[in-house]
Amino acid sequence: MTLGWEPIWRKHGAQWELQPPEPRVVELLRRLKEEGGRRVLDLGCGLGRHLLLLAAEGFEAYGCDVSPTAVETCRRRLRESGLSATVTLSDMTSIPQADGFFDAVIAWNVLYHATTEDVVKAIAGVRDKLREGGLLLTTFISAADGQCARSRELLAQGRAEELEPNTFVIPGDAVTDKALPHHYSTEQEIRERFLDGFEVVWLEEKRAEGRDFEGRPYPSVHWQALARKRD
């Protein structure tokens, strides 16, 4: 998976550095301050848009990513901003900190780049690393997303692979993330399988106009969720 992400970050990194933090992440930080939460992990931190915000807001900030380019970019941006955070090279199923270490984990546009088995494994690992009552803010790409229908069209043309139901790979272009697995989820699957062991605080389907790497518009549909670890 590391090699899959490397060309993507190298090609698109400069423009993605400019992305602002997600409003739901800002909202989570307000909630954590009210609850006294301090230790936060940005899982799949990418180029650090949320990690830098965590550090700037005074949290004990941690980030991990599978891409060496992303990790080095995060560290550079932290240095340039005079901020401090711990950034490690690791994938989403190998969080290095101890069990019960974090008050919250952010996994924004990360978990669905995998088969369902690995999604379940990653979320189980996140749950282990959260303290009792800790929060997970995450996203899943919806089965209603336009790229799911597009993947089915390409599958019929022999230009895509379906690894399992609703999990597709579109080979042939190393600089788009569609060459990596994408799992498209339903609400039932999220509630009953992926977030098992959590209390769902809220779960909403967010729709927007997306654009693919060639600039073509499509309906972008993601599930956004906040969940609390339960006993």
PDB file of C-alpha atoms in Angstrom:
ATOM      1  CA  MET A   1       0.000   0.000   0.000  1.00  0.00           C
ATOM      2  CA  THR A   2       2.939   2.346   0.641  1.00  0.00           C
ATOM      3  CA  LEU A   3       4.033   2.223  -2.979  1.00  0.00           C
ATOM      4  CA  GLY A   4       0.429   2.868  -4.031  1.00  0.00           C
ATOM      5  CA  TRP A   5       0.247   6.148  -2.107  1.00  0.00           C
ATOM      6  CA  GLU A   6       3.718   7.462  -2.871  1.00  0.00           C
ATOM      7  CA  PRO A   7       3.145   8.579  -6.500  1.00  0.00           C
ATOM      8  CA  ILE A   8      -0.199  10.103  -5.510  1.00  0.00           C
ATOM      9  CA  TRP A   9       1.292  12.331  -2.800  1.00  0.00           C
ATOM     10  CA  ARG A  10       4.229  13.274  -5.010  1.00  0.00           C
ATOM     11  CA  LYS A  11       1.982  14.349  -7.878  1.00  0.00           C
ATOM     12  CA  HIS A  12      -0.847  16.041  -5.976  1.00  0.00           C
ATOM     13  CA  GLY A  13       0.806  17.031  -2.701  1.00  0.00           C
ATOM     14  CA  ALA A  14       1.450  20.682  -3.510  1.00  0.00           C
ATOM     15  CA  GLN A  15      -2.227  21.421  -4.184  1.00  0.00           C
ATOM     16  CA  TRP A  16      -3.483  19.247  -1.313  1.00  0.00           C
ATOM     17  CA  GLU A  17      -1.323  21.138   1.197  1.00  0.00           C
ATOM     18  CA  LEU A  18      -3.706  24.055   0.679  1.00  0.00           C
ATOM     19  CA  GLN A  19      -6.816  22.179   1.830  1.00  0.00           C
ATOM     20  CA  PRO A  20      -8.392  23.670   4.985  1.00  0.00           C
ATOM     21  CA  PRO A  21      -9.477  21.544   7.953  1.00  0.00           C
ATOM     22  CA  GLU A  22     -12.899  19.925   7.759  1.00  0.00           C
ATOM     23  CA  PRO A  23     -15.656  21.678   9.761  1.00  0.00           C
ATOM     24  CA  ARG A  24     -16.478  18.425  11.559  1.00  0.00           C
ATOM     25  CA  VAL A  25     -12.876  18.220  12.790  1.00  0.00           C
ATOM     26  CA  VAL A  26     -13.069  21.770  14.140  1.00  0.00           C
ATOM     27  CA  GLU A  27     -16.334  20.809  15.852  1.00  0.00           C
ATOM     28  CA  LEU A  28     -14.680  17.737  17.404  1.00  0.00           C
ATOM     29  CA  LEU A  29     -11.897  19.844  18.893  1.00  0.00           C
ATOM     30  CA  ARG A  30     -14.455  22.096  20.585  1.00  0.00           C
ATOM     31  CA  ARG A  31     -16.134  19.024  22.065  1.00  0.00           C
ATOM     32  CA  LEU A  32     -12.808  17.620  23.278  1.00  0.00           C
ATOM     33  CA  LYS A  33     -11.933  20.871  25.020  1.00  0.00           C
ATOM     34  CA  GLU A  34     -15.267  20.765  26.828  1.00  0.00           C
ATOM     35  CA  GLU A  35     -14.686  17.129  27.847  1.00  0.00           C
ATOM     36  CA  GLY A  36     -11.036  17.608  28.800  1.00  0.00           C
ATOM     37  CA  GLY A  37      -9.639  15.399  26.033  1.00  0.00           C
ATOM     38  CA  ARG A  38      -5.954  15.977  25.238  1.00  0.00           C
ATOM     39  CA  ARG A  39      -4.396  13.133  23.251  1.00  0.00           C
ATOM     40  CA  VAL A  40      -5.589  12.920  19.649  1.00  0.00           C
ATOM     41  CA  LEU A  41      -4.418  10.742  16.759  1.00  0.00           C
ATOM     42  CA  ASP A  42      -4.818  11.769  13.128  1.00  0.00           C
ATOM     43  CA  LEU A  43      -4.870   8.335  11.484  1.00  0.00           C
ATOM     44  CA  GLY A  44      -3.739   8.548   7.871  1.00  0.00           C
ATOM     45  CA  CYS A  45      -2.660  12.124   8.481  1.00  0.00           C
ATOM     46  CA  GLY A  46      -1.585  12.766   4.891  1.00  0.00           C
ATOM     47  CA  LEU A  47       0.069  16.156   4.528  1.00  0.00           C
ATOM     48  CA  GLY A  48      -1.081  17.290   7.953  1.00  0.00           C
ATOM     49  CA  ARG A  49      -4.019  19.669   7.533  1.00  0.00           C
ATOM     50  CA  HIS A  50      -5.698  18.294  10.671  1.00  0.00           C
ATOM     51  CA  LEU A  51      -2.499  17.426  12.517  1.00  0.00           C
ATOM     52  CA  LEU A  52      -1.295  21.032  12.303  1.00  0.00           C
ATOM     53  CA  LEU A  53      -4.658  22.231  13.599  1.00  0.00           C
ATOM     54  CA  LEU A  54      -4.440  19.835  16.554  1.00  0.00           C
ATOM     55  CA  ALA A  55      -0.970  21.097  17.428  1.00  0.00           C
ATOM     56  CA  ALA A  56      -1.955  24.748  16.987  1.00  0.00           C
ATOM     57  CA  GLU A  57      -4.957  24.256  19.295  1.00  0.00           C
ATOM     58  CA  GLY A  58      -2.729  22.914  22.052  1.00  0.00           C
ATOM     59  CA  PHE A  59      -3.589  19.224  21.877  1.00  0.00           C
ATOM     60  CA  GLU A  60      -1.056  16.459  22.404  1.00  0.00           C
ATOM     61  CA  ALA A  61      -1.066  15.630  18.709  1.00  0.00           C
ATOM     62  CA  TYR A  62      -0.089  12.389  17.003  1.00  0.00           C
ATOM     63  CA  GLY A  63      -0.189  11.437  13.352  1.00  0.00           C
ATOM     64  CA  CYS A  64       0.624   8.373  11.317  1.00  0.00           C
ATOM     65  CA  ASP A  65       0.636   7.625   7.625  1.00  0.00           C
ATOM     66  CA  VAL A  66       1.772   4.806   5.367  1.00  0.00           C
ATOM     67  CA  SER A  67       3.529   7.190   2.944  1.00  0.00           C
ATOM     68  CA  PRO A  68       7.099   8.374   3.654  1.00  0.00           C
ATOM     69  CA  THR A  69       6.437  11.457   1.512  1.00  0.00           C
ATOM     70  CA  ALA A  70       3.377  12.358   3.596  1.00  0.00           C
ATOM     71  CA  VAL A  71       5.227  11.816   6.880  1.00  0.00           C
ATOM     72  CA  GLU A  72       8.186  13.957   5.828  1.00  0.00           C
ATOM     73  CA  THR A  73       5.846  16.671   4.536  1.00  0.00           C
ATOM     74  CA  CYS A  74       4.012  16.713   7.876  1.00  0.00           C
ATOM     75  CA  ARG A  75       7.250  17.028   9.790  1.00  0.00           C
ATOM     76  CA  ARG A  76       8.445  19.838   7.537  1.00  0.00           C
ATOM     77  CA  ARG A  77       5.190  21.769   7.885  1.00  0.00           C
ATOM     78  CA  LEU A  78       5.262  21.377  11.661  1.00  0.00           C
ATOM     79  CA  ARG A  79       8.841  22.721  11.797  1.00  0.00           C
ATOM     80  CA  GLU A  80       7.996  25.637   9.533  1.00  0.00           C
ATOM     81  CA  SER A  81       4.981  26.490  11.697  1.00  0.00           C
ATOM     82  CA  GLY A  82       6.864  26.173  14.988  1.00  0.00           C
ATOM     83  CA  LEU A  83       4.504  23.416  16.122  1.00  0.00           C
ATOM     84  CA  SER A  84       5.086  20.072  17.814  1.00  0.00           C
ATOM     85  CA  ALA A  85       3.512  16.673  17.106  1.00  0.00           C
ATOM     86  CA  THR A  86       4.601  13.049  16.960  1.00  0.00           C
ATOM     87  CA  VAL A  87       4.438  11.680  13.403  1.00  0.00           C
ATOM     88  CA  THR A  88       5.171   8.045  12.618  1.00  0.00           C
ATOM     89  CA  LEU A  89       5.368   5.913   9.491  1.00  0.00           C
ATOM     90  CA  SER A  90       2.776   3.179   9.967  1.00  0.00           C
ATOM     91  CA  ASP A  91      -0.390   1.907   8.343  1.00  0.00           C
ATOM     92  CA  MET A  92      -3.897   2.142   9.730  1.00  0.00           C
ATOM     93  CA  THR A  93      -3.793  -1.345  11.243  1.00  0.00           C
ATOM     94  CA  SER A  94      -0.490  -0.811  13.110  1.00  0.00           C
ATOM     95  CA  ILE A  95      -0.937   2.139  15.477  1.00  0.00           C
ATOM     96  CA  PRO A  96       2.212   2.145  17.644  1.00  0.00           C
ATOM     97  CA  GLN A  97       0.854   3.717  20.853  1.00  0.00           C
ATOM     98  CA  ALA A  98      -0.385   1.692  23.848  1.00  0.00           C
ATOM     99  CA  ASP A  99      -3.973   0.541  24.277  1.00  0.00           C
ATOM    100  CA  GLY A 100      -6.237   3.141  25.883  1.00  0.00           C
ATOM    101  CA  PHE A 101      -3.801   5.938  25.010  1.00  0.00           C
ATOM    102  CA  PHE A 102      -5.994   8.334  23.021  1.00  0.00           C
ATOM    103  CA  ASP A 103      -8.958  10.520  23.903  1.00  0.00           C
ATOM    104  CA  ALA A 104      -9.929  10.722  20.230  1.00  0.00           C
ATOM    105  CA  VAL A 105      -8.940   9.425  16.811  1.00  0.00           C
ATOM    106  CA  ILE A 106      -9.608  11.197  13.523  1.00  0.00           C
ATOM    107  CA  ALA A 107      -9.688   9.006  10.397  1.00  0.00           C
ATOM    108  CA  TRP A 108     -10.866  11.330   7.647  1.00  0.00           C
ATOM    109  CA  ASN A 109     -11.148   9.795   4.157  1.00  0.00           C
ATOM    110  CA  VAL A 110      -8.873   6.939   5.216  1.00  0.00           C
ATOM    111  CA  LEU A 111     -10.649   3.752   6.269  1.00  0.00           C
ATOM    112  CA  TYR A 112     -12.461   2.978   3.024  1.00  0.00           C
ATOM    113  CA  HIS A 113      -9.240   2.501   1.044  1.00  0.00           C
ATOM    114  CA  ALA A 114      -9.295  -1.188   1.922  1.00  0.00           C
ATOM    115  CA  THR A 115     -11.235  -4.434   1.831  1.00  0.00           C
ATOM    116  CA  THR A 116     -13.944  -4.879   4.437  1.00  0.00           C
ATOM    117  CA  GLU A 117     -11.726  -7.260   6.405  1.00  0.00           C
ATOM    118  CA  ASP A 118      -9.059  -4.571   6.722  1.00  0.00           C
ATOM    119  CA  VAL A 119     -11.634  -1.883   7.561  1.00  0.00           C
ATOM    120  CA  VAL A 120     -12.912  -4.042  10.422  1.00  0.00           C
ATOM    121  CA  LYS A 121      -9.340  -4.750  11.553  1.00  0.00           C
ATOM    122  CA  ALA A 122      -8.390  -1.068  11.446  1.00  0.00           C
ATOM    123  CA  ILE A 123     -11.430   0.068  13.439  1.00  0.00           C
ATOM    124  CA  ALA A 124     -10.900  -2.698  16.013  1.00  0.00           C
ATOM    125  CA  GLY A 125      -7.338  -1.430  16.402  1.00  0.00           C
ATOM    126  CA  VAL A 126      -8.564   2.142  16.825  1.00  0.00           C
ATOM    127  CA  ARG A 127     -11.014   0.989  19.483  1.00  0.00           C
ATOM    128  CA  ASP A 128      -8.197  -0.679  21.391  1.00  0.00           C
ATOM    129  CA  LYS A 129      -6.139   2.529  21.360  1.00  0.00           C
ATOM    130  CA  LEU A 130      -9.014   4.687  22.647  1.00  0.00           C
ATOM    131  CA  ARG A 131      -9.706   5.154  26.340  1.00  0.00           C
ATOM    132  CA  GLU A 132     -13.146   4.175  27.595  1.00  0.00           C
ATOM    133  CA  GLY A 133     -15.550   6.773  26.232  1.00  0.00           C
ATOM    134  CA  GLY A 134     -13.007   7.950  23.650  1.00  0.00           C
ATOM    135  CA  LEU A 135     -14.239   9.348  20.348  1.00  0.00           C
ATOM    136  CA  LEU A 136     -13.732   8.279  16.731  1.00  0.00           C
ATOM    137  CA  LEU A 137     -14.456  10.802  13.977  1.00  0.00           C
ATOM    138  CA  THR A 138     -14.399   9.091  10.612  1.00  0.00           C
ATOM    139  CA  THR A 139     -15.789   8.867   7.096  1.00  0.00           C
ATOM    140  CA  PHE A 140     -16.887   6.113   4.750  1.00  0.00           C
ATOM    141  CA  ILE A 141     -17.548   6.468   1.037  1.00  0.00           C
ATOM    142  CA  SER A 142     -21.201   5.735   0.275  1.00  0.00           C
ATOM    143  CA  ALA A 143     -22.561   3.122  -2.100  1.00  0.00           C
ATOM    144  CA  ALA A 144     -24.498   6.070  -3.580  1.00  0.00           C
ATOM    145  CA  ASP A 145     -21.253   7.809  -4.609  1.00  0.00           C
ATOM    146  CA  GLY A 146     -20.914   8.347  -8.346  1.00  0.00           C
ATOM    147  CA  GLN A 147     -17.591   6.561  -8.433  1.00  0.00           C
ATOM    148  CA  CYS A 148     -19.289   3.346  -7.311  1.00  0.00           C
ATOM    149  CA  ALA A 149     -21.546   3.391 -10.369  1.00  0.00           C
ATOM    150  CA  ARG A 150     -18.566   4.355 -12.530  1.00  0.00           C
ATOM    151  CA  SER A 151     -16.596   1.408 -11.150  1.00  0.00           C
ATOM    152  CA  ARG A 152     -19.426  -0.928 -12.127  1.00  0.00           C
ATOM    153  CA  GLU A 153     -19.394   0.479 -15.657  1.00  0.00           C
ATOM    154  CA  LEU A 154     -15.655  -0.081 -15.914  1.00  0.00           C
ATOM    155  CA  LEU A 155     -16.067  -3.569 -14.464  1.00  0.00           C
ATOM    156  CA  ALA A 156     -18.475  -4.438 -17.283  1.00  0.00           C
ATOM    157  CA  GLN A 157     -15.855  -3.183 -19.756  1.00  0.00           C
ATOM    158  CA  GLY A 158     -13.115  -5.272 -18.174  1.00  0.00           C
ATOM    159  CA  ARG A 159     -11.311  -2.160 -16.904  1.00  0.00           C
ATOM    160  CA  ALA A 160     -11.952  -2.599 -13.168  1.00  0.00           C
ATOM    161  CA  GLU A 161     -11.844  -5.399 -10.621  1.00  0.00           C
ATOM    162  CA  GLU A 162     -14.397  -6.113  -7.892  1.00  0.00           C
ATOM    163  CA  LEU A 163     -12.430  -7.632  -5.018  1.00  0.00           C
ATOM    164  CA  GLU A 164     -15.607  -8.335  -3.019  1.00  0.00           C
ATOM    165  CA  PRO A 165     -19.110  -6.827  -3.026  1.00  0.00           C
ATOM    166  CA  ASN A 166     -18.799  -3.024  -3.363  1.00  0.00           C
ATOM    167  CA  THR A 167     -14.979  -3.022  -3.198  1.00  0.00           C
ATOM    168  CA  PHE A 168     -13.321  -1.990  -6.452  1.00  0.00           C
ATOM    169  CA  VAL A 169      -9.871  -1.402  -7.888  1.00  0.00           C
ATOM    170  CA  ILE A 170      -9.320   0.442 -11.158  1.00  0.00           C
ATOM    171  CA  PRO A 171      -5.795  -0.505 -12.290  1.00  0.00           C
ATOM    172  CA  GLY A 172      -3.646   1.336 -14.751  1.00  0.00           C
ATOM    173  CA  ASP A 173      -3.054   4.799 -13.296  1.00  0.00           C
ATOM    174  CA  ALA A 174      -0.560   4.992 -10.454  1.00  0.00           C
ATOM    175  CA  VAL A 175      -1.269   8.661  -9.686  1.00  0.00           C
ATOM    176  CA  THR A 176      -4.960   8.345  -8.783  1.00  0.00           C
ATOM    177  CA  ASP A 177      -6.264   6.717  -5.639  1.00  0.00           C
ATOM    178  CA  LYS A 178      -8.713   4.615  -7.677  1.00  0.00           C
ATOM    179  CA  ALA A 179      -5.815   2.218  -8.321  1.00  0.00           C
ATOM    180  CA  LEU A 180      -6.145   1.419  -4.601  1.00  0.00           C
ATOM    181  CA  PRO A 181      -9.093  -0.509  -3.126  1.00  0.00           C
ATOM    182  CA  HIS A 182     -12.243   1.527  -2.520  1.00  0.00           C
ATOM    183  CA  HIS A 183     -15.046   0.078  -0.444  1.00  0.00           C
ATOM    184  CA  TYR A 184     -18.471   1.711  -0.865  1.00  0.00           C
ATOM    185  CA  SER A 185     -20.599   1.352   2.273  1.00  0.00           C
ATOM    186  CA  THR A 186     -24.249   1.278   3.257  1.00  0.00           C
ATOM    187  CA  GLU A 187     -25.637   2.742   6.471  1.00  0.00           C
ATOM    188  CA  GLN A 188     -26.534  -0.705   7.780  1.00  0.00           C
ATOM    189  CA  GLU A 189     -23.000  -1.995   7.198  1.00  0.00           C
ATOM    190  CA  ILE A 190     -21.490   0.980   9.013  1.00  0.00           C
ATOM    191  CA  ARG A 191     -23.756   0.713  12.034  1.00  0.00           C
ATOM    192  CA  GLU A 192     -23.832  -3.064  12.394  1.00  0.00           C
ATOM    193  CA  ARG A 193     -20.366  -4.115  11.255  1.00  0.00           C
ATOM    194  CA  PHE A 194     -17.835  -1.312  11.154  1.00  0.00           C
ATOM    195  CA  LEU A 195     -18.909   0.586  14.283  1.00  0.00           C
ATOM    196  CA  ASP A 196     -19.659  -2.466  16.376  1.00  0.00           C
ATOM    197  CA  GLY A 197     -18.337  -1.753  19.864  1.00  0.00           C
ATOM    198  CA  PHE A 198     -19.134   1.957  19.565  1.00  0.00           C
ATOM    199  CA  GLU A 199     -22.109   4.114  20.413  1.00  0.00           C
ATOM    200  CA  VAL A 200     -22.943   6.130  17.290  1.00  0.00           C
ATOM    201  CA  VAL A 201     -23.262   9.765  18.371  1.00  0.00           C
ATOM    202  CA  TRP A 202     -24.282  10.820  14.886  1.00  0.00           C
ATOM    203  CA  LEU A 203     -24.061   9.443  11.346  1.00  0.00           C
ATOM    204  CA  GLU A 204     -24.929  11.510   8.308  1.00  0.00           C
ATOM    205  CA  GLU A 205     -24.660  11.153   4.560  1.00  0.00           C
ATOM    206  CA  LYS A 206     -22.953  14.184   3.041  1.00  0.00           C
ATOM    207  CA  ARG A 207     -23.528  14.967  -0.634  1.00  0.00           C
ATOM    208  CA  ALA A 208     -21.496  17.325  -2.790  1.00  0.00           C
ATOM    209  CA  GLU A 209     -20.342  17.739  -6.364  1.00  0.00           C
ATOM    210  CA  GLY A 210     -16.990  16.044  -6.704  1.00  0.00           C
ATOM    211  CA  ARG A 211     -14.467  16.102  -9.495  1.00  0.00           C
ATOM    212  CA  ASP A 212     -12.291  13.208 -10.502  1.00  0.00           C
ATOM    213  CA  PHE A 213      -8.595  13.494 -11.348  1.00  0.00           C
ATOM    214  CA  GLU A 214      -9.516  14.465 -14.923  1.00  0.00           C
ATOM    215  CA  GLY A 215     -11.779  17.269 -13.693  1.00  0.00           C
ATOM    216  CA  ARG A 216     -15.060  15.569 -14.582  1.00  0.00           C
ATOM    217  CA  PRO A 217     -17.958  16.206 -12.158  1.00  0.00           C
ATOM    218  CA  TYR A 218     -19.734  13.395 -10.324  1.00  0.00           C
ATOM    219  CA  PRO A 219     -21.981  13.098  -7.239  1.00  0.00           C
ATOM    220  CA  SER A 220     -19.644  12.692  -4.265  1.00  0.00           C
ATOM    221  CA  VAL A 221     -21.399  11.004  -1.346  1.00  0.00           C
ATOM    222  CA  HIS A 222     -19.680  10.196   1.949  1.00  0.00           C
ATOM    223  CA  TRP A 223     -20.882   9.032   5.329  1.00  0.00           C
ATOM    224  CA  GLN A 224     -19.504  11.093   8.209  1.00  0.00           C
ATOM    225  CA  ALA A 225     -19.663   9.616  11.701  1.00  0.00           C
ATOM    226  CA  LEU A 226     -18.835  10.401  15.297  1.00  0.00           C
ATOM    227  CA  ALA A 227     -18.779   7.364  17.566  1.00  0.00           C
ATOM    228  CA  ARG A 228     -17.887   6.810  21.214  1.00  0.00           C
ATOM    229  CA  LYS A 229     -16.130   3.702  22.515  1.00  0.00           C
ATOM    230  CA  ARG A 230     -18.407   1.738  24.800  1.00  0.00           C
ATOM    231  CA  ASP A 231     -17.632  -0.966  27.343  1.00  0.00           C
TER     232      ASP A 231
END
